[in-house]
mmCIF file of C-alpha atoms and ligand atoms in Angstrom:
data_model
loop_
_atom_site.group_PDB
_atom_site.id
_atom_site.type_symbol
_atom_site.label_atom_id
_atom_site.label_comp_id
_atom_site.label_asym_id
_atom_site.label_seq_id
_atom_site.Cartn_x
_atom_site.Cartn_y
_atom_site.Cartn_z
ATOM 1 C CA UNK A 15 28.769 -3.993 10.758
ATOM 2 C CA UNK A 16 29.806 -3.357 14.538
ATOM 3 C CA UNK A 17 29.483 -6.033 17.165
ATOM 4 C CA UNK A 18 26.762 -3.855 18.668
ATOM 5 C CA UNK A 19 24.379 -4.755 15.857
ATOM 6 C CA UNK A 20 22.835 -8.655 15.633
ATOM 7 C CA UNK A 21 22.118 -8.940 12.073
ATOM 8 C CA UNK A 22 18.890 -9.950 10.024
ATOM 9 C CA UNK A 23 19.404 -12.804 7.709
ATOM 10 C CA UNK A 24 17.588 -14.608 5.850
ATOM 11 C CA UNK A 25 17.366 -18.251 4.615
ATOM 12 C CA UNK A 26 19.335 -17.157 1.814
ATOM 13 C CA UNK A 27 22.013 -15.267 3.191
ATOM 14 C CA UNK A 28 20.637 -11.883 2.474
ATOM 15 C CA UNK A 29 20.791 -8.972 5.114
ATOM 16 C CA UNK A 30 18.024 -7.052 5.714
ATOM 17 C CA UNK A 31 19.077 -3.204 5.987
ATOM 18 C CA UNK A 32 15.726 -1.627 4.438
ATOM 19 C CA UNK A 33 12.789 -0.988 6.137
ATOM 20 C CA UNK A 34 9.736 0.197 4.399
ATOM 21 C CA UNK A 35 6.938 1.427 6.915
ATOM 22 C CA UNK A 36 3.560 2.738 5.692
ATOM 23 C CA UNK A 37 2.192 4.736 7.604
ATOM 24 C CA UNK A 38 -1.181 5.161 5.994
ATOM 25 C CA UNK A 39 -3.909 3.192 3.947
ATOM 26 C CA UNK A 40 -5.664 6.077 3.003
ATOM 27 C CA UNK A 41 -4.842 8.726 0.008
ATOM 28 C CA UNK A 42 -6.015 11.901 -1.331
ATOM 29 C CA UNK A 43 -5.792 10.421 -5.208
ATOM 30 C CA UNK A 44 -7.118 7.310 -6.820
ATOM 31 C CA UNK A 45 -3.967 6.064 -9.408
ATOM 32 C CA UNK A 46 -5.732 3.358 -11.594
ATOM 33 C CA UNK A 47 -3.082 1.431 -11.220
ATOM 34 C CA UNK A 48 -3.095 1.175 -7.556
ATOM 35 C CA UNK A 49 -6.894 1.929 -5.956
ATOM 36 C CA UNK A 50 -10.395 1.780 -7.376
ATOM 37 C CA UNK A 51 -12.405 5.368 -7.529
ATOM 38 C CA UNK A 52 -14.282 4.247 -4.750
ATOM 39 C CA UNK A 53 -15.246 1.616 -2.333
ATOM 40 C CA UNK A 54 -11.544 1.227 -0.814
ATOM 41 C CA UNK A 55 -12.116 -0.523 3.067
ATOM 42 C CA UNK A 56 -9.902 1.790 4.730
ATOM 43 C CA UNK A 57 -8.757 0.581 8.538
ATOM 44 C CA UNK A 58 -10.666 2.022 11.394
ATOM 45 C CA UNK A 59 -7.872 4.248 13.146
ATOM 46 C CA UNK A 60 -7.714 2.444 16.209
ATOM 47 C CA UNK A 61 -6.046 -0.301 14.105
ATOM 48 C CA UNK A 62 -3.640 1.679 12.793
ATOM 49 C CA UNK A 63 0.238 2.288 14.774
ATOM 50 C CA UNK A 64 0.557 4.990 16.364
ATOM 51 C CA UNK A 65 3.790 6.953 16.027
ATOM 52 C CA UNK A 66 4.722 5.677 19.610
ATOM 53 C CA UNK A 67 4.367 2.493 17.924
ATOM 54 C CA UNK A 68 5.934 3.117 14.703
ATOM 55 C CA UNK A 69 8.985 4.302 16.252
ATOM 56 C CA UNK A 70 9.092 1.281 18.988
ATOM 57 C CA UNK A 71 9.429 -1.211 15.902
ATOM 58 C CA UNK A 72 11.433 0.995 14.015
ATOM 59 C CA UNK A 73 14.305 1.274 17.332
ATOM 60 C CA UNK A 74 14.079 -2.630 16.931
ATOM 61 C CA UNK A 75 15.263 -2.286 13.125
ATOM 62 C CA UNK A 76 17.399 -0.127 13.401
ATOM 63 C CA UNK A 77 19.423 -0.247 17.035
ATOM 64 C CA UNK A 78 19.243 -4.093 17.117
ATOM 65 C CA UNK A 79 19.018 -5.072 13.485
ATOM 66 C CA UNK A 80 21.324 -2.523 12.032
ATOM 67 C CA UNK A 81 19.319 -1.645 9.293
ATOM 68 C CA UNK A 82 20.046 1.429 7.384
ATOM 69 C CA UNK A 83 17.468 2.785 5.982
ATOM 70 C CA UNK A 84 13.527 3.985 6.352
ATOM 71 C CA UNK A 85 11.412 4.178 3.958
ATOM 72 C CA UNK A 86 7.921 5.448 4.846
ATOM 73 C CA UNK A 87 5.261 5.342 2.676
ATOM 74 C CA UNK A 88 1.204 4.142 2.311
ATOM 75 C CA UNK A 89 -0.918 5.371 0.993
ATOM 76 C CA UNK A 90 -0.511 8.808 1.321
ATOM 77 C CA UNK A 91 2.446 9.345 3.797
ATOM 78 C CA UNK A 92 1.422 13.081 3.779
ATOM 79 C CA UNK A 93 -2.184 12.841 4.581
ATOM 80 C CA UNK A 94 -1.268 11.105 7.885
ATOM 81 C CA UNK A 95 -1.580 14.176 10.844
ATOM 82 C CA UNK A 96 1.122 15.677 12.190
ATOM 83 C CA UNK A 97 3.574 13.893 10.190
ATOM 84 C CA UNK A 98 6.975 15.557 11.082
ATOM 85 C CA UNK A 99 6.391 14.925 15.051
ATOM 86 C CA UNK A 100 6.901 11.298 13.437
ATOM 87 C CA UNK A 101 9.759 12.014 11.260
ATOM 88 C CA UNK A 102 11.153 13.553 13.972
ATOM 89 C CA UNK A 103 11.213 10.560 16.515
ATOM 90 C CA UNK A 104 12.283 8.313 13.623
ATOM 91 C CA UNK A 105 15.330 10.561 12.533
ATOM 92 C CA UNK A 106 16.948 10.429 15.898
ATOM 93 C CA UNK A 107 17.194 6.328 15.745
ATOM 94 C CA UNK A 108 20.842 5.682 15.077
ATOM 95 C CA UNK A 109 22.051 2.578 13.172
ATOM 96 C CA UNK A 110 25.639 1.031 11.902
ATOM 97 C CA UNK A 111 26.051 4.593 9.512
ATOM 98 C CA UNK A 112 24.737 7.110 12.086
ATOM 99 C CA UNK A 113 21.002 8.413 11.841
ATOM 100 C CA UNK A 114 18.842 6.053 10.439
ATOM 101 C CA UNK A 115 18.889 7.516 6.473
ATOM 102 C CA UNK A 116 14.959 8.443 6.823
ATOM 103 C CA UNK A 117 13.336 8.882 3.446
ATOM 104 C CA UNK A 118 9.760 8.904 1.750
ATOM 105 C CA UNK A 119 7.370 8.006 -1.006
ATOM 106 C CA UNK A 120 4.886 10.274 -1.835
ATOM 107 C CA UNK A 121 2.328 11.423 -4.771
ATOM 108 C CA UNK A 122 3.540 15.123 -3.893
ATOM 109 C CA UNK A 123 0.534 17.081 -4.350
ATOM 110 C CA UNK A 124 1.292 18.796 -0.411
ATOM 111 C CA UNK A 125 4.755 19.278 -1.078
ATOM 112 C CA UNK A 126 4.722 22.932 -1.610
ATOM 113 C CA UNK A 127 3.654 23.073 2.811
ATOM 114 C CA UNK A 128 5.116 20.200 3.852
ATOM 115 C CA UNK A 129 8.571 20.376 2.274
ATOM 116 C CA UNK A 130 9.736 22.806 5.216
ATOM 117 C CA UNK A 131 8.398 20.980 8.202
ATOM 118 C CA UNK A 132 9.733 17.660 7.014
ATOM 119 C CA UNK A 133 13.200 18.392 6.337
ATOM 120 C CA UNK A 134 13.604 20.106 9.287
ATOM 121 C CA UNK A 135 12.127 17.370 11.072
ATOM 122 C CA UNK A 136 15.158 15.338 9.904
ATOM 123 C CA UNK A 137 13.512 13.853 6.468
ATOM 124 C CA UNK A 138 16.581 12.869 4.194
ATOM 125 C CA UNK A 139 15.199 12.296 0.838
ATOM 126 C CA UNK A 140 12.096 12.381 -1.096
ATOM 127 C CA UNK A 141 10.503 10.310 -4.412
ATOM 128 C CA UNK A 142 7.640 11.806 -6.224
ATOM 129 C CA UNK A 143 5.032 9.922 -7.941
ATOM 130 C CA UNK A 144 4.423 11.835 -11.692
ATOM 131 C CA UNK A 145 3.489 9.319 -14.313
ATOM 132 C CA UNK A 146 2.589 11.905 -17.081
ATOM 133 C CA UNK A 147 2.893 15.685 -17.667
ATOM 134 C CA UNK A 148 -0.113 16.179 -19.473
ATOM 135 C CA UNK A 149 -2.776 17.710 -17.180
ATOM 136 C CA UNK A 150 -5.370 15.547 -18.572
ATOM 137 C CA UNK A 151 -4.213 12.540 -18.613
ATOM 138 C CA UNK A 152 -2.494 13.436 -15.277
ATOM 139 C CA UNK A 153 -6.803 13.903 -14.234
ATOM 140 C CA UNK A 154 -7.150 10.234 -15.896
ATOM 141 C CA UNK A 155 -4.340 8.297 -14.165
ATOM 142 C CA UNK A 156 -4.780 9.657 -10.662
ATOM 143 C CA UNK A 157 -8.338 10.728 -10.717
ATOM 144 C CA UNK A 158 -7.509 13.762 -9.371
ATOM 145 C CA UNK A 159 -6.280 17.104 -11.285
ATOM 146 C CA UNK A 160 -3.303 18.057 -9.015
ATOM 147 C CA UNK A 161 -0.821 17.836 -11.822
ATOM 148 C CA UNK A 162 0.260 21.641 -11.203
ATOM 149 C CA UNK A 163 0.579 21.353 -7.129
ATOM 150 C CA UNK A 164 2.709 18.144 -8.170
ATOM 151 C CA UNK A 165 5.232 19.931 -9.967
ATOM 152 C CA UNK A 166 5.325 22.804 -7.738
ATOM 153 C CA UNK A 167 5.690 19.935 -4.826
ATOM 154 C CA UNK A 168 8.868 18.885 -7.099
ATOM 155 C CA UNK A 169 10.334 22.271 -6.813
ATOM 156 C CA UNK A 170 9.368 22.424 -3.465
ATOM 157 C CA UNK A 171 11.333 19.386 -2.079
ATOM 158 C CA UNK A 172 14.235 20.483 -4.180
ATOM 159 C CA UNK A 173 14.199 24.213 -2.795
ATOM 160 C CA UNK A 174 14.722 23.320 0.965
ATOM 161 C CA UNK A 175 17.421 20.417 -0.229
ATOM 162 C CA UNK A 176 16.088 17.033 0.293
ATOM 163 C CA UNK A 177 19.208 14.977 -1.530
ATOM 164 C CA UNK A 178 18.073 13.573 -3.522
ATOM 165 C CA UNK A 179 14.941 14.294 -4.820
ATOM 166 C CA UNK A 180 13.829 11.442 -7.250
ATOM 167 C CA UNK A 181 10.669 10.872 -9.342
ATOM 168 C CA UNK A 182 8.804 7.881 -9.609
ATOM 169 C CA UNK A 183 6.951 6.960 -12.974
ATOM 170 C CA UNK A 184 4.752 3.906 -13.111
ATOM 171 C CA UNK A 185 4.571 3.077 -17.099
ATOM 172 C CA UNK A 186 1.687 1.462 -18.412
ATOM 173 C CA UNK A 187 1.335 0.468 -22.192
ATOM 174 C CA UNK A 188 -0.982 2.146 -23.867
ATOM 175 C CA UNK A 189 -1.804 5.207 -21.339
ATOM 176 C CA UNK A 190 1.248 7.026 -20.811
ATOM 177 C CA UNK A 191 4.213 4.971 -22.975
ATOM 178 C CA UNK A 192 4.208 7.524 -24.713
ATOM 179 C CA UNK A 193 5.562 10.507 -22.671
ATOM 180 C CA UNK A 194 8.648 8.058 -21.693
ATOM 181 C CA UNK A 195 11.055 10.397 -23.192
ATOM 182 C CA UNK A 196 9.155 13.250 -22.408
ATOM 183 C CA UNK A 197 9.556 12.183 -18.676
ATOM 184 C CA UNK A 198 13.107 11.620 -19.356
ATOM 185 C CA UNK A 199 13.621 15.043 -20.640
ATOM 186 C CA UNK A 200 11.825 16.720 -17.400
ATOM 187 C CA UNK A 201 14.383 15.281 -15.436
ATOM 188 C CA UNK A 202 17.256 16.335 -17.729
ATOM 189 C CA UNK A 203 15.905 19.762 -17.316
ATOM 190 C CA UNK A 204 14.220 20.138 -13.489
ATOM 191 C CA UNK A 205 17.614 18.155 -12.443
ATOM 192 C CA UNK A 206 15.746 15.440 -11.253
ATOM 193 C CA UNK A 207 16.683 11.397 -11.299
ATOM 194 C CA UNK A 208 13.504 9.911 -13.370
ATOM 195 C CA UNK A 209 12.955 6.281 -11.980
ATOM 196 C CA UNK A 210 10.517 4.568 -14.497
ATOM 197 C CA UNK A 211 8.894 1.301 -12.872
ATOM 198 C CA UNK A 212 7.469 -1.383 -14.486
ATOM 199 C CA UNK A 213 3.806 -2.191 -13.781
ATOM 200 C CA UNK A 214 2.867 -4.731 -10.949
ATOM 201 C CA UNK A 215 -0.169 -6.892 -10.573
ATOM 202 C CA UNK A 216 -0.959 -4.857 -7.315
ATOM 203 C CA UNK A 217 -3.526 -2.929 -8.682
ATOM 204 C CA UNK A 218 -6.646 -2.948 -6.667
ATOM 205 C CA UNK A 219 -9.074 -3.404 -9.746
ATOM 206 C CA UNK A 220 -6.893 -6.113 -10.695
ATOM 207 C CA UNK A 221 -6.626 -4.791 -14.530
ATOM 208 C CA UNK A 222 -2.877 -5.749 -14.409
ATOM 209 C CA UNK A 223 -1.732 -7.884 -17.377
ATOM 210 C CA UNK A 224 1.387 -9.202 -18.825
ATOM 211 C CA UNK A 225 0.789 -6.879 -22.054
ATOM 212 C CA UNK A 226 0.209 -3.776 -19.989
ATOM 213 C CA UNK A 227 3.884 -3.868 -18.590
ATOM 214 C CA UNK A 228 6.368 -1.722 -20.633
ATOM 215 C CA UNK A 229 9.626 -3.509 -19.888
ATOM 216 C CA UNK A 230 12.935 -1.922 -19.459
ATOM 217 C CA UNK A 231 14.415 -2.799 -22.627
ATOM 218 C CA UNK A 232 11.745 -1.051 -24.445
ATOM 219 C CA UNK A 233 11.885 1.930 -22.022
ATOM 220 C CA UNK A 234 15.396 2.145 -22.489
ATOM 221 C CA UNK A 235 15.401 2.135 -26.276
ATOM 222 C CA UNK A 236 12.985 4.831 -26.122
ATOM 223 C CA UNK A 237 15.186 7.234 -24.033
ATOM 224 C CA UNK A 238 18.208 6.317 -25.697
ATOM 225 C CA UNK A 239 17.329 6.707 -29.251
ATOM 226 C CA UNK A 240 17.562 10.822 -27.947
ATOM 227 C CA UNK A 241 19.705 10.256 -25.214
ATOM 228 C CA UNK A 242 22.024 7.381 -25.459
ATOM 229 C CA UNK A 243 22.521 6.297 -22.235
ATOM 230 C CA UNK A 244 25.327 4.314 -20.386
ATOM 231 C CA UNK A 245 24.587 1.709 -17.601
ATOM 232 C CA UNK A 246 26.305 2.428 -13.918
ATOM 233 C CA UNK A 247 27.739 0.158 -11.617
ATOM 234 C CA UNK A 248 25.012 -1.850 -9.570
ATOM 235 C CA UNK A 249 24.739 -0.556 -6.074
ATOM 236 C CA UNK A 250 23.591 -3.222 -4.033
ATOM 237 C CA UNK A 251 20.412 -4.196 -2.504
ATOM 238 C CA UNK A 252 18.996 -1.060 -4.789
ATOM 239 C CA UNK A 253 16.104 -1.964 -6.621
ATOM 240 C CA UNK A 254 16.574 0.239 -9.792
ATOM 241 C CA UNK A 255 19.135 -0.255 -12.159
ATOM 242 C CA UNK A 256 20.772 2.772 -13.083
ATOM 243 C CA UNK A 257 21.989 4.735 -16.917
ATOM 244 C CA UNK A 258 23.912 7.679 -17.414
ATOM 245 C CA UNK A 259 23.233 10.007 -19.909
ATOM 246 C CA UNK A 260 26.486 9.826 -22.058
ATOM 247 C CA UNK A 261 26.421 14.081 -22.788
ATOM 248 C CA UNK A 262 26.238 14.698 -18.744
ATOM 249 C CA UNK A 263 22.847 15.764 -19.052
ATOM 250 C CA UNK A 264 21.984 19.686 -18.381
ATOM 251 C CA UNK A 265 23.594 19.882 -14.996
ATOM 252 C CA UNK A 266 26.642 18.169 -15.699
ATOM 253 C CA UNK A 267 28.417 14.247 -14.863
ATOM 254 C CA UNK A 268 27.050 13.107 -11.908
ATOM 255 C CA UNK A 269 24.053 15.762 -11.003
ATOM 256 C CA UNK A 270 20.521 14.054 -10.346
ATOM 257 C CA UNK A 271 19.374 15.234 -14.189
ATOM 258 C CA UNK A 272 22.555 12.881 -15.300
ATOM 259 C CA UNK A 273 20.806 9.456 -14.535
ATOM 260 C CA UNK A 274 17.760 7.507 -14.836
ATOM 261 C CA UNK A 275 16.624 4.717 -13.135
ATOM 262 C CA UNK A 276 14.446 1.546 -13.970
ATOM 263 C CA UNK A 277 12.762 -0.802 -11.619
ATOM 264 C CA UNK A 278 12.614 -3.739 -13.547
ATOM 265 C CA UNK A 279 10.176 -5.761 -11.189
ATOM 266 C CA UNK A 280 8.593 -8.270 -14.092
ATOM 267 C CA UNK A 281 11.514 -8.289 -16.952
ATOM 268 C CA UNK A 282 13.870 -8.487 -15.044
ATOM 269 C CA UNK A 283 13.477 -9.391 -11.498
ATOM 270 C CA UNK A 284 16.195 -8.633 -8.512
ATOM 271 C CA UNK A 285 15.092 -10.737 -6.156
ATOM 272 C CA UNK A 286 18.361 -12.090 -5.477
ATOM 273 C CA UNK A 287 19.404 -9.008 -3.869
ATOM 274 C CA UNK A 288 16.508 -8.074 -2.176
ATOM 275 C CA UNK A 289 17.504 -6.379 1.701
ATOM 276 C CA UNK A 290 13.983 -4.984 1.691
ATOM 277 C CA UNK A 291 11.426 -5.585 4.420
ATOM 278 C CA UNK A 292 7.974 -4.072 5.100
ATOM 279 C CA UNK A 293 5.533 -3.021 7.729
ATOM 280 C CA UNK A 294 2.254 -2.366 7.124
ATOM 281 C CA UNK A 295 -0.205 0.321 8.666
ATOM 282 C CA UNK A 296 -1.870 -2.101 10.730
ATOM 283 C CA UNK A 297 1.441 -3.640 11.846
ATOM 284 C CA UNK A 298 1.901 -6.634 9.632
ATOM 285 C CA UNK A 299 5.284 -7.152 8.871
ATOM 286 C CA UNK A 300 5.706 -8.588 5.166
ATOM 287 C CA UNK A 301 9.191 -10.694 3.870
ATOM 288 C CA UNK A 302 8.393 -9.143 0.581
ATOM 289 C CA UNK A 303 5.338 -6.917 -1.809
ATOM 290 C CA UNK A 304 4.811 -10.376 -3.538
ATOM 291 C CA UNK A 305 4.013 -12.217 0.009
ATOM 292 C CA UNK A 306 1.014 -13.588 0.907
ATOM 293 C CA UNK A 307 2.020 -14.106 4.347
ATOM 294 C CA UNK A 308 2.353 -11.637 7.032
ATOM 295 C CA UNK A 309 3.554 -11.249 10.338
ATOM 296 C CA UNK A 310 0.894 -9.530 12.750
ATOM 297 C CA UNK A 311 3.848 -7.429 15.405
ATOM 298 C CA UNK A 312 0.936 -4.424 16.536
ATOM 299 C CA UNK A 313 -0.884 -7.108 18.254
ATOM 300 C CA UNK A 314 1.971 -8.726 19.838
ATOM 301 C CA UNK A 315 3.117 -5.176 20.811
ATOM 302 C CA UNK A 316 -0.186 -4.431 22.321
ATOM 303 C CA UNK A 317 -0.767 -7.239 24.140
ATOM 304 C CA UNK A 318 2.712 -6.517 26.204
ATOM 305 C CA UNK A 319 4.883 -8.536 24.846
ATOM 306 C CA UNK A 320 8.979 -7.645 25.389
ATOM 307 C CA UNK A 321 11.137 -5.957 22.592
ATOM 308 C CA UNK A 322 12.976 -9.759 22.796
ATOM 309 C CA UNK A 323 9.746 -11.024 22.128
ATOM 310 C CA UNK A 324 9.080 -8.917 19.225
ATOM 311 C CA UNK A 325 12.432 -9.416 17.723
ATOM 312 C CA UNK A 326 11.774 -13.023 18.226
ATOM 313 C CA UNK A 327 9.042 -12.469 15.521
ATOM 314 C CA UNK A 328 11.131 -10.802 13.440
ATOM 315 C CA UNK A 329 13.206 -13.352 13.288
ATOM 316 C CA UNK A 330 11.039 -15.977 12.543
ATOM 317 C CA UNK A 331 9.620 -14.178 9.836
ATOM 318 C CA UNK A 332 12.219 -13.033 7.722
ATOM 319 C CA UNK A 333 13.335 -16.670 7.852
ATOM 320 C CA UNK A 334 10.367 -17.437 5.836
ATOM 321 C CA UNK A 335 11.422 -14.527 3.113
ATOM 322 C CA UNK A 336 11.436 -16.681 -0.124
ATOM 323 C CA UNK A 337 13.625 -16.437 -2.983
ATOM 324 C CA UNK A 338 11.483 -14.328 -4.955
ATOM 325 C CA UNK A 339 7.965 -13.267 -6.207
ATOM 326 C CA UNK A 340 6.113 -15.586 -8.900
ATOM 327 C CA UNK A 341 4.849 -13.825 -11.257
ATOM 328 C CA UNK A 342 5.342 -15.659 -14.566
ATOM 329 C CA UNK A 343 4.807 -18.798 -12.729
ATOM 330 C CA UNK A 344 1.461 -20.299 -13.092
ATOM 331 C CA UNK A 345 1.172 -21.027 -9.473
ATOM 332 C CA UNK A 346 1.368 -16.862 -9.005
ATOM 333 C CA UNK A 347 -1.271 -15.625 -6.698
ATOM 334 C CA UNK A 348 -1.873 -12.197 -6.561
ATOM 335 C CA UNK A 349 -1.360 -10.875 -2.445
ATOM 336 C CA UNK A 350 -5.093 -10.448 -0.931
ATOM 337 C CA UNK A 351 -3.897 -6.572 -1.063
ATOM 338 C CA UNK A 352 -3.158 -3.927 -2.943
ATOM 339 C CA UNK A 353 -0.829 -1.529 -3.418
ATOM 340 C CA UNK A 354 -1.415 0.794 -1.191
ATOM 341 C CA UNK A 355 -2.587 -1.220 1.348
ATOM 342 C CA UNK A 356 0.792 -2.894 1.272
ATOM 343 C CA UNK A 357 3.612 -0.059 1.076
ATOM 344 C CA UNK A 358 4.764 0.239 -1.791
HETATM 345 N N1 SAM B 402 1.186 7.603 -2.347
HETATM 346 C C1 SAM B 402 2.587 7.607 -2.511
HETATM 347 C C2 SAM B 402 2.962 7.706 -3.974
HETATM 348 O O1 SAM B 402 2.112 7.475 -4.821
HETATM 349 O O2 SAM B 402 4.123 7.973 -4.252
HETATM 350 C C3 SAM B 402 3.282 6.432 -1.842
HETATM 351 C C4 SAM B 402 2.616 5.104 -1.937
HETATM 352 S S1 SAM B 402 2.569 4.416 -3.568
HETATM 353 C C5 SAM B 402 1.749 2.898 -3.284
HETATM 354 C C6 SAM B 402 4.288 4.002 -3.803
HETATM 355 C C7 SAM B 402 4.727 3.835 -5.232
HETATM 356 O O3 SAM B 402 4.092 2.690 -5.755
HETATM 357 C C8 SAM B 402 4.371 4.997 -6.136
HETATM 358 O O4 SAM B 402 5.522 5.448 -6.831
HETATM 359 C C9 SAM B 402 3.371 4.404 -7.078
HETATM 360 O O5 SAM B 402 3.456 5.002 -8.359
HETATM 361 C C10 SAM B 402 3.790 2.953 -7.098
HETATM 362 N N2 SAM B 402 2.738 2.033 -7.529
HETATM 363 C C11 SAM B 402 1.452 1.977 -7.121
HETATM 364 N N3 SAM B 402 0.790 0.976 -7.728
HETATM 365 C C12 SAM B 402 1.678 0.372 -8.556
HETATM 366 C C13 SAM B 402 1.612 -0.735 -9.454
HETATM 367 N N4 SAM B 402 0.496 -1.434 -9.630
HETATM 368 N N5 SAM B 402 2.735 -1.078 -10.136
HETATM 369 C C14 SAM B 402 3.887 -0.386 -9.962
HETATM 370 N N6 SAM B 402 4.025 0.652 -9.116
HETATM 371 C C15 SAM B 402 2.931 1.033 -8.432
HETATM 372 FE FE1 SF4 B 403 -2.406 7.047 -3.654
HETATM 373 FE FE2 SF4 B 403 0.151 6.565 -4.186
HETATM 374 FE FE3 SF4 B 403 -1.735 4.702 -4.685
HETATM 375 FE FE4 SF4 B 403 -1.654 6.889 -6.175
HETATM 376 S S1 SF4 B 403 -0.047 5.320 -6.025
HETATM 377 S S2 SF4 B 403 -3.502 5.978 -5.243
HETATM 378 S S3 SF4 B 403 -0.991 8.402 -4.749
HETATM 379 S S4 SF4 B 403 -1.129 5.451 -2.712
#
């Protein structure tokens, strides 16, 4: 990294060069696994950054920490107003590569409108949320029948040339296991990278159980019983790990339909590796998804206090980032939030 750059370590020697920023609490679907069907507490608006704000932690990231990438996500990302006025302030921060490598999470179902204005806002990459392809079951999981404005959102985000587009596809045993090689096969053929990820306890109804979680070996042997598959090369701090498909899938070696991904949070955690760091809507700024402390930076920034002071927190903070989450320890507590409440 260039001298310009102080660098974000933590306790454990890892760098921190991803930040994830949500920019929301609030969604336009209900996903079982993440939010109730009603009764969410969503934050009054006041409490929530504004963009001014958003970017003035972000600069800190990313011209004084070095850190490579954005990530923002909720919530909805999309159902925050005026959206690419932030994207636009964001892309223009310039870390140790360049421009910051902006990308986001999102469910998708706006795509088709929003595709446009993002990318040329200076949006990199997108990952859509599509857990099943059948419509009613799509209505089950997410509350919500949008399954058709999701997959036209998919084309969208590929027709104006966000690189890469990926799709994200929560598995949970017993409600969509099923359609894992279905899913696999929609990304063979819409040229798509499928990430499946394993179920978290961060569901707000707290249904989450060990038994629920469809672990990577068994989503693996599931694809590649069709479709053997070949594992790639780890690439760093990245949190899925990554298969080829041994024919070179429909597009050919090396196209986004050529690869899967798993995020192998419970079976197989990669917490050693972790360069990931998070900021929630109301400003908290969280060491890791598993945490249950956070770091409150929109009050320090609103009561005036210097961008030394603020990095000062930083600091301190990620040098309480802990090896990694708990989960099949019996002292695991669940974090007081949820999913979306966190950025996930
Ligand atoms: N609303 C956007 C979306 O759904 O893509 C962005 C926020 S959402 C919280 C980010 C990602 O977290 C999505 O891919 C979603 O499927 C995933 N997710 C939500 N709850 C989860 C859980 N309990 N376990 C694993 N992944 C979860
Ligand atoms: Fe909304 Fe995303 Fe949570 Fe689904 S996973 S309820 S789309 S925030």
């Amino acid at each position: 990294m260039s001298e310009s750059f102080e660098q974000l370590i933590d306790p454990l020697g890892r760098h921190i060069e991803d930040l994830r920023i949500s920019v929301t609490d609030r969604c336009n679907f209900r996903c079982t696994y993440c939010m109730p069907e009603e009764g969410m507490q969503w934050l009054n608006r006041s409490d929530v950054m504004s963009f001014e704000e958003i970017e003035r932690l972000a600069r800190i990231f990313v011209e004084r920490y070095g850190v490579k990438g954005i990530r923002l996500t909720g919530g909805e990302p999309t159902v925050r107003a005026h959206l690419p006025v932030l994207i636009s302030k964001l892309s223009k921060l310039v870390g140790p590569d360049g421009p910051v490598n902006l990308a986001m999470t999102t469910n998708g179902a706006t795509m088709r409108l929003l595709a446009d204005p993002l990318k040329q806002a200076g949006l990199k990459r997108v990952n859509i949320s599509l857990d099943t392809l059948d419509r009613a079951k799509f209505h089950q999981m997410t509350r919500r029948d949008e399954l058709n404005n999701v997959l036209d959102g998919i084309c969208a985000a590929q027709e104006v040339g966000f690189d890469p587009v990926k799709i994200n596809a929560v598995i949970e045993r017993g409600i969509n296991d099923s359609e894992i090689l279905d899913l696999a096969t929609f990304g063979r053929e819409q040229n798509v990278e499928v990430r499946f990820i394993e179920f978290m306890p961060l569901d707000a109804e707290g249904h989450w159980m060990n038994d629920n979680v469809v672990g990577q070996a068994e989503i693996l042997e599931k694809i590649s019983a069709k479709y053997p598959l070949e594992v790639l090369p780890a690439r760093g701090a990245a949190p899925a790990d990554r298969f080829r498909f041994l024919d070179g899938g429909l597009y050919g070696e090396g196209s986004p339909g050529s690869m899967i991904g798993v995020i192998p949070t419970i079976t197989k955690p990669f917490c050693g590796d972790c360069d990931r760091v998070r900021l929630t809507a109301e400003g908290d700024f969280r060491t890791c998804l598993f945490a249950n402390k956070e770091f409150d930076l929109l009050t320090a920034l609103r009561s005036g206090e210097s961008d030394d002071q603020v990095a000062d927190r930083i600091e301190a903070a990620v040098a309480t980032k802990w090896a990694g989450h708990q989960i099949h320890q019996v002292n695991f507590t669940r974090p007081s939030k949820s999913m979306s409440q966190l950025g996930g």
